[in-house]
């Protein structure tokens, strides 16, 4: 018989809190490779003279015990002593409150378009298309001046494509500026071969409830993930909040106004895109957002948003060319009618182009890290504005939570389904009532119903397809990796 263990600390620390205190298409033009732009390469490797380590002026020491190896007891935490050139910082358990931290690199690059080759993703002498934002370095493609852009030829008007598609492919012969045919064969889609690499300025803002440590929210990792592409053209802002009456809320407005000042006239004025991440808790009964740390207070979504996104900040956001909001909180904010309605109404104000939330009642932020990094890269670097491409390869996230996306007055729920592990996106019990673990197998399947049965006791469970579901990429092999489907949210 398994030994019973004492209760352990939960990763989700939220709890009950006191109750409420598309553009017009451009005219058709011929795309030609005319302008030549020279950019700095991303790969910095170069030949260097070979030197024996003994020739550098110091002896090679004999192997020793690793300096990071030490001992700890229940009463004393071992911290290794600093050595020459090495410093150690012990992260405090208590998180400092009242933070407004800005981080950016001094290594700036141009933001006037494509800085990197769309094929090798490096810098160099780029042939720039006169219509789209693609650039091809002269190491990858050698073409005469005035030759049509390869991608504009293959998919005419691709820069005006719908959100979730590239457009129709052309089968006309590819001619250079002298009329000679250039062999151009691409049997598959070109979304990876010709992916763009934008370098326009972007500020990543993390707004988190006080008491949630910055390392608990994987937002700074997004900044670090984008920095090799954007260098000094990406900035990270870490801002915590406590909306309790008196000094805490006054301190919040003081720090928020300081940030607005930087965005209006300071170091962040040149930034034209923004991605905001709100990290907080929500109450299970009403879907209210926590307004104070330690479960001391909560308020409706609309009330919290009025304080977090003030009129001054909203005016700043209107000048941004791209702006997204991602809400990282437990799924009660989507499961309660009033909070869901508040999110819909907020989205209809078009303060943000897109608002994303997650339905998992016990959301684990660590499981979202890779998805958030990838979605930021696809949107802000590769300029892939559709949401559905982000779902490809995100099965592990789908097994944890569904995703709700608001874009203006439109709301869509994305759900991952697996024929056995998650039939029509519905969870199955890990343990059958007979005591068997992971014992369910497929018994029968139709387009609208899946039946599973236990291998041990043969107990059956039926799962019905939700009304109005639309499969995403239904031709893919779904039995092994599963498939995503979407449901349009109905207006109340």
PDB file of N, CA and C in Angstrom, residues 103-148:
ATOM      1  N   UNK A 103      14.308  47.067 -19.407  1.00  0.00           N
ATOM      2  CA  UNK A 103      15.527  46.399 -19.855  1.00  0.00           C
ATOM      3  C   UNK A 103      15.594  46.444 -21.378  1.00  0.00           C
ATOM      4  N   UNK A 104      16.734  46.898 -21.919  1.00  0.00           N
ATOM      5  CA  UNK A 104      16.940  46.886 -23.361  1.00  0.00           C
ATOM      6  C   UNK A 104      18.432  46.910 -23.647  1.00  0.00           C
ATOM      7  N   UNK A 105      18.782  46.539 -24.860  1.00  0.00           N
ATOM      8  CA  UNK A 105      20.176  46.512 -25.275  1.00  0.00           C
ATOM      9  C   UNK A 105      20.537  47.802 -26.002  1.00  0.00           C
ATOM     10  N   UNK A 106      21.811  48.179 -25.915  1.00  0.00           N
ATOM     11  CA  UNK A 106      22.295  49.340 -26.658  1.00  0.00           C
ATOM     12  C   UNK A 106      22.664  48.982 -28.095  1.00  0.00           C
ATOM     13  N   UNK A 107      22.614  47.704 -28.430  1.00  0.00           N
ATOM     14  CA  UNK A 107      23.008  47.236 -29.762  1.00  0.00           C
ATOM     15  C   UNK A 107      21.828  47.386 -30.715  1.00  0.00           C
ATOM     16  N   UNK A 108      21.637  48.584 -31.268  1.00  0.00           N
ATOM     17  CA  UNK A 108      20.476  48.859 -32.105  1.00  0.00           C
ATOM     18  C   UNK A 108      20.768  48.530 -33.564  1.00  0.00           C
ATOM     19  N   UNK A 109      19.691  48.274 -34.298  1.00  0.00           N
ATOM     20  CA  UNK A 109      19.770  48.045 -35.738  1.00  0.00           C
ATOM     21  C   UNK A 109      18.658  48.832 -36.392  1.00  0.00           C
ATOM     22  N   UNK A 110      18.638  48.842 -37.720  1.00  0.00           N
ATOM     23  CA  UNK A 110      17.606  49.575 -38.436  1.00  0.00           C
ATOM     24  C   UNK A 110      16.235  48.968 -38.233  1.00  0.00           C
ATOM     25  N   UNK A 111      15.209  49.798 -38.356  1.00  0.00           N
ATOM     26  CA  UNK A 111      13.831  49.316 -38.216  1.00  0.00           C
ATOM     27  C   UNK A 111      12.992  49.719 -39.421  1.00  0.00           C
ATOM     28  N   UNK A 112      13.649  49.964 -40.569  1.00  0.00           N
ATOM     29  CA  UNK A 112      12.934  50.443 -41.744  1.00  0.00           C
ATOM     30  C   UNK A 112      12.467  49.319 -42.652  1.00  0.00           C
ATOM     31  N   UNK A 113      12.496  48.099 -42.194  1.00  0.00           N
ATOM     32  CA  UNK A 113      12.031  46.994 -43.016  1.00  0.00           C
ATOM     33  C   UNK A 113      12.822  45.745 -42.719  1.00  0.00           C
ATOM     34  N   UNK A 114      13.039  44.951 -43.748  1.00  0.00           N
ATOM     35  CA  UNK A 114      13.719  43.678 -43.570  1.00  0.00           C
ATOM     36  C   UNK A 114      15.215  43.900 -43.427  1.00  0.00           C
ATOM     37  N   UNK A 115      15.762  43.483 -42.304  1.00  0.00           N
ATOM     38  CA  UNK A 115      17.193  43.633 -42.034  1.00  0.00           C
ATOM     39  C   UNK A 115      17.958  42.362 -42.378  1.00  0.00           C
ATOM     40  N   UNK A 116      17.228  41.245 -42.471  1.00  0.00           N
ATOM     41  CA  UNK A 116      17.866  39.953 -42.686  1.00  0.00           C
ATOM     42  C   UNK A 116      17.345  39.317 -43.970  1.00  0.00           C
ATOM     43  N   UNK A 117      18.187  38.482 -44.572  1.00  0.00           N
ATOM     44  CA  UNK A 117      17.796  37.743 -45.772  1.00  0.00           C
ATOM     45  C   UNK A 117      16.639  36.803 -45.444  1.00  0.00           C
ATOM     46  N   UNK A 118      15.619  36.774 -46.309  1.00  0.00           N
ATOM     47  CA  UNK A 118      14.443  35.947 -46.052  1.00  0.00           C
ATOM     48  C   UNK A 118      14.725  34.464 -46.244  1.00  0.00           C
ATOM     49  N   UNK A 119      15.902  34.127 -46.784  1.00  0.00           N
ATOM     50  CA  UNK A 119      16.234  32.714 -46.948  1.00  0.00           C
ATOM     51  C   UNK A 119      17.196  32.229 -45.871  1.00  0.00           C
ATOM     52  N   UNK A 120      18.380  32.845 -45.759  1.00  0.00           N
ATOM     53  CA  UNK A 120      19.375  32.361 -44.799  1.00  0.00           C
ATOM     54  C   UNK A 120      19.279  33.065 -43.456  1.00  0.00           C
ATOM     55  N   UNK A 121      18.466  34.116 -43.360  1.00  0.00           N
ATOM     56  CA  UNK A 121      18.226  34.863 -42.122  1.00  0.00           C
ATOM     57  C   UNK A 121      19.476  35.579 -41.609  1.00  0.00           C
ATOM     58  N   UNK A 122      20.442  35.838 -42.515  1.00  0.00           N
ATOM     59  CA  UNK A 122      21.639  36.577 -42.134  1.00  0.00           C
ATOM     60  C   UNK A 122      21.623  37.929 -42.837  1.00  0.00           C
ATOM     61  N   UNK A 123      22.560  38.787 -42.464  1.00  0.00           N
ATOM     62  CA  UNK A 123      22.676  40.082 -43.112  1.00  0.00           C
ATOM     63  C   UNK A 123      23.589  40.015 -44.320  1.00  0.00           C
ATOM     64  N   UNK A 124      23.849  41.158 -44.930  1.00  0.00           N
ATOM     65  CA  UNK A 124      24.689  41.229 -46.117  1.00  0.00           C
ATOM     66  C   UNK A 124      24.108  42.199 -47.118  1.00  0.00           C
ATOM     67  N   UNK A 125      24.463  42.038 -48.397  1.00  0.00           N
ATOM     68  CA  UNK A 125      23.886  42.866 -49.450  1.00  0.00           C
ATOM     69  C   UNK A 125      22.555  42.262 -49.867  1.00  0.00           C
ATOM     70  N   UNK A 126      21.471  42.953 -49.515  1.00  0.00           N
ATOM     71  CA  UNK A 126      20.125  42.432 -49.742  1.00  0.00           C
ATOM     72  C   UNK A 126      19.497  43.094 -50.956  1.00  0.00           C
ATOM     73  N   UNK A 127      18.924  42.275 -51.841  1.00  0.00           N
ATOM     74  CA  UNK A 127      18.071  42.781 -52.908  1.00  0.00           C
ATOM     75  C   UNK A 127      16.661  42.881 -52.355  1.00  0.00           C
ATOM     76  N   UNK A 128      16.136  44.105 -52.253  1.00  0.00           N
ATOM     77  CA  UNK A 128      14.838  44.332 -51.630  1.00  0.00           C
ATOM     78  C   UNK A 128      13.751  44.426 -52.684  1.00  0.00           C
ATOM     79  N   UNK A 129      12.611  43.794 -52.390  1.00  0.00           N
ATOM     80  CA  UNK A 129      11.465  43.869 -53.291  1.00  0.00           C
ATOM     81  C   UNK A 129      10.842  45.255 -53.203  1.00  0.00           C
ATOM     82  N   UNK A 130      10.373  45.760 -54.348  1.00  0.00           N
ATOM     83  CA  UNK A 130       9.772  47.094 -54.372  1.00  0.00           C
ATOM     84  C   UNK A 130       8.352  47.101 -53.832  1.00  0.00           C
ATOM     85  N   UNK A 131       7.738  45.916 -53.645  1.00  0.00           N
ATOM     86  CA  UNK A 131       6.353  45.858 -53.150  1.00  0.00           C
ATOM     87  C   UNK A 131       6.262  45.251 -51.758  1.00  0.00           C
ATOM     88  N   UNK A 132       6.755  44.029 -51.619  1.00  0.00           N
ATOM     89  CA  UNK A 132       6.655  43.367 -50.312  1.00  0.00           C
ATOM     90  C   UNK A 132       7.908  43.666 -49.500  1.00  0.00           C
ATOM     91  N   UNK A 133       8.000  43.129 -48.328  1.00  0.00           N
ATOM     92  CA  UNK A 133       9.102  43.440 -47.424  1.00  0.00           C
ATOM     93  C   UNK A 133      10.178  42.366 -47.453  1.00  0.00           C
ATOM     94  N   UNK A 134      10.175  41.557 -48.502  1.00  0.00           N
ATOM     95  CA  UNK A 134      11.170  40.497 -48.590  1.00  0.00           C
ATOM     96  C   UNK A 134      12.501  41.045 -49.090  1.00  0.00           C
ATOM     97  N   UNK A 135      13.576  40.460 -48.601  1.00  0.00           N
ATOM     98  CA  UNK A 135      14.912  40.781 -49.075  1.00  0.00           C
ATOM     99  C   UNK A 135      15.722  39.511 -49.193  1.00  0.00           C
ATOM    100  N   UNK A 136      16.525  39.411 -50.242  1.00  0.00           N
ATOM    101  CA  UNK A 136      17.331  38.217 -50.467  1.00  0.00           C
ATOM    102  C   UNK A 136      18.781  38.636 -50.646  1.00  0.00           C
ATOM    103  N   UNK A 137      19.661  38.032 -49.866  1.00  0.00           N
ATOM    104  CA  UNK A 137      21.069  38.415 -49.963  1.00  0.00           C
ATOM    105  C   UNK A 137      21.667  37.835 -51.236  1.00  0.00           C
ATOM    106  N   UNK A 138      22.743  38.466 -51.697  1.00  0.00           N
ATOM    107  CA  UNK A 138      23.350  38.083 -52.962  1.00  0.00           C
ATOM    108  C   UNK A 138      24.159  36.801 -52.852  1.00  0.00           C
ATOM    109  N   UNK A 139      24.331  36.267 -51.648  1.00  0.00           N
ATOM    110  CA  UNK A 139      24.932  34.945 -51.504  1.00  0.00           C
ATOM    111  C   UNK A 139      23.926  33.847 -51.823  1.00  0.00           C
ATOM    112  N   UNK A 140      22.641  34.107 -51.533  1.00  0.00           N
ATOM    113  CA  UNK A 140      21.605  33.086 -51.737  1.00  0.00           C
ATOM    114  C   UNK A 140      21.064  33.108 -53.164  1.00  0.00           C
ATOM    115  N   UNK A 141      20.786  34.299 -53.695  1.00  0.00           N
ATOM    116  CA  UNK A 141      20.159  34.428 -55.006  1.00  0.00           C
ATOM    117  C   UNK A 141      20.903  35.486 -55.805  1.00  0.00           C
ATOM    118  N   UNK A 142      21.275  35.151 -57.026  1.00  0.00           N
ATOM    119  CA  UNK A 142      21.904  36.107 -57.939  1.00  0.00           C
ATOM    120  C   UNK A 142      20.909  36.394 -59.056  1.00  0.00           C
ATOM    121  N   UNK A 143      20.354  37.598 -59.075  1.00  0.00           N
ATOM    122  CA  UNK A 143      19.356  37.997 -60.060  1.00  0.00           C
ATOM    123  C   UNK A 143      19.720  39.353 -60.633  1.00  0.00           C
ATOM    124  N   UNK A 144      19.303  39.588 -61.862  1.00  0.00           N
ATOM    125  CA  UNK A 144      19.520  40.886 -62.482  1.00  0.00           C
ATOM    126  C   UNK A 144      18.617  41.922 -61.845  1.00  0.00           C
ATOM    127  N   UNK A 145      19.078  43.167 -61.830  1.00  0.00           N
ATOM    128  CA  UNK A 145      18.253  44.244 -61.292  1.00  0.00           C
ATOM    129  C   UNK A 145      16.983  44.370 -62.120  1.00  0.00           C
ATOM    130  N   UNK A 146      15.851  44.533 -61.434  1.00  0.00           N
ATOM    131  CA  UNK A 146      14.565  44.631 -62.107  1.00  0.00           C
ATOM    132  C   UNK A 146      13.856  43.307 -62.275  1.00  0.00           C
ATOM    133  N   UNK A 147      14.498  42.194 -61.867  1.00  0.00           N
ATOM    134  CA  UNK A 147      13.846  40.890 -61.920  1.00  0.00           C
ATOM    135  C   UNK A 147      12.736  40.834 -60.876  1.00  0.00           C
ATOM    136  N   UNK A 148      11.583  40.238 -61.213  1.00  0.00           N
ATOM    137  CA  UNK A 148      10.493  40.172 -60.228  1.00  0.00           C
ATOM    138  C   UNK A 148      10.919  39.455 -58.956  1.00  0.00           C
TER     139      UNK A 148
END
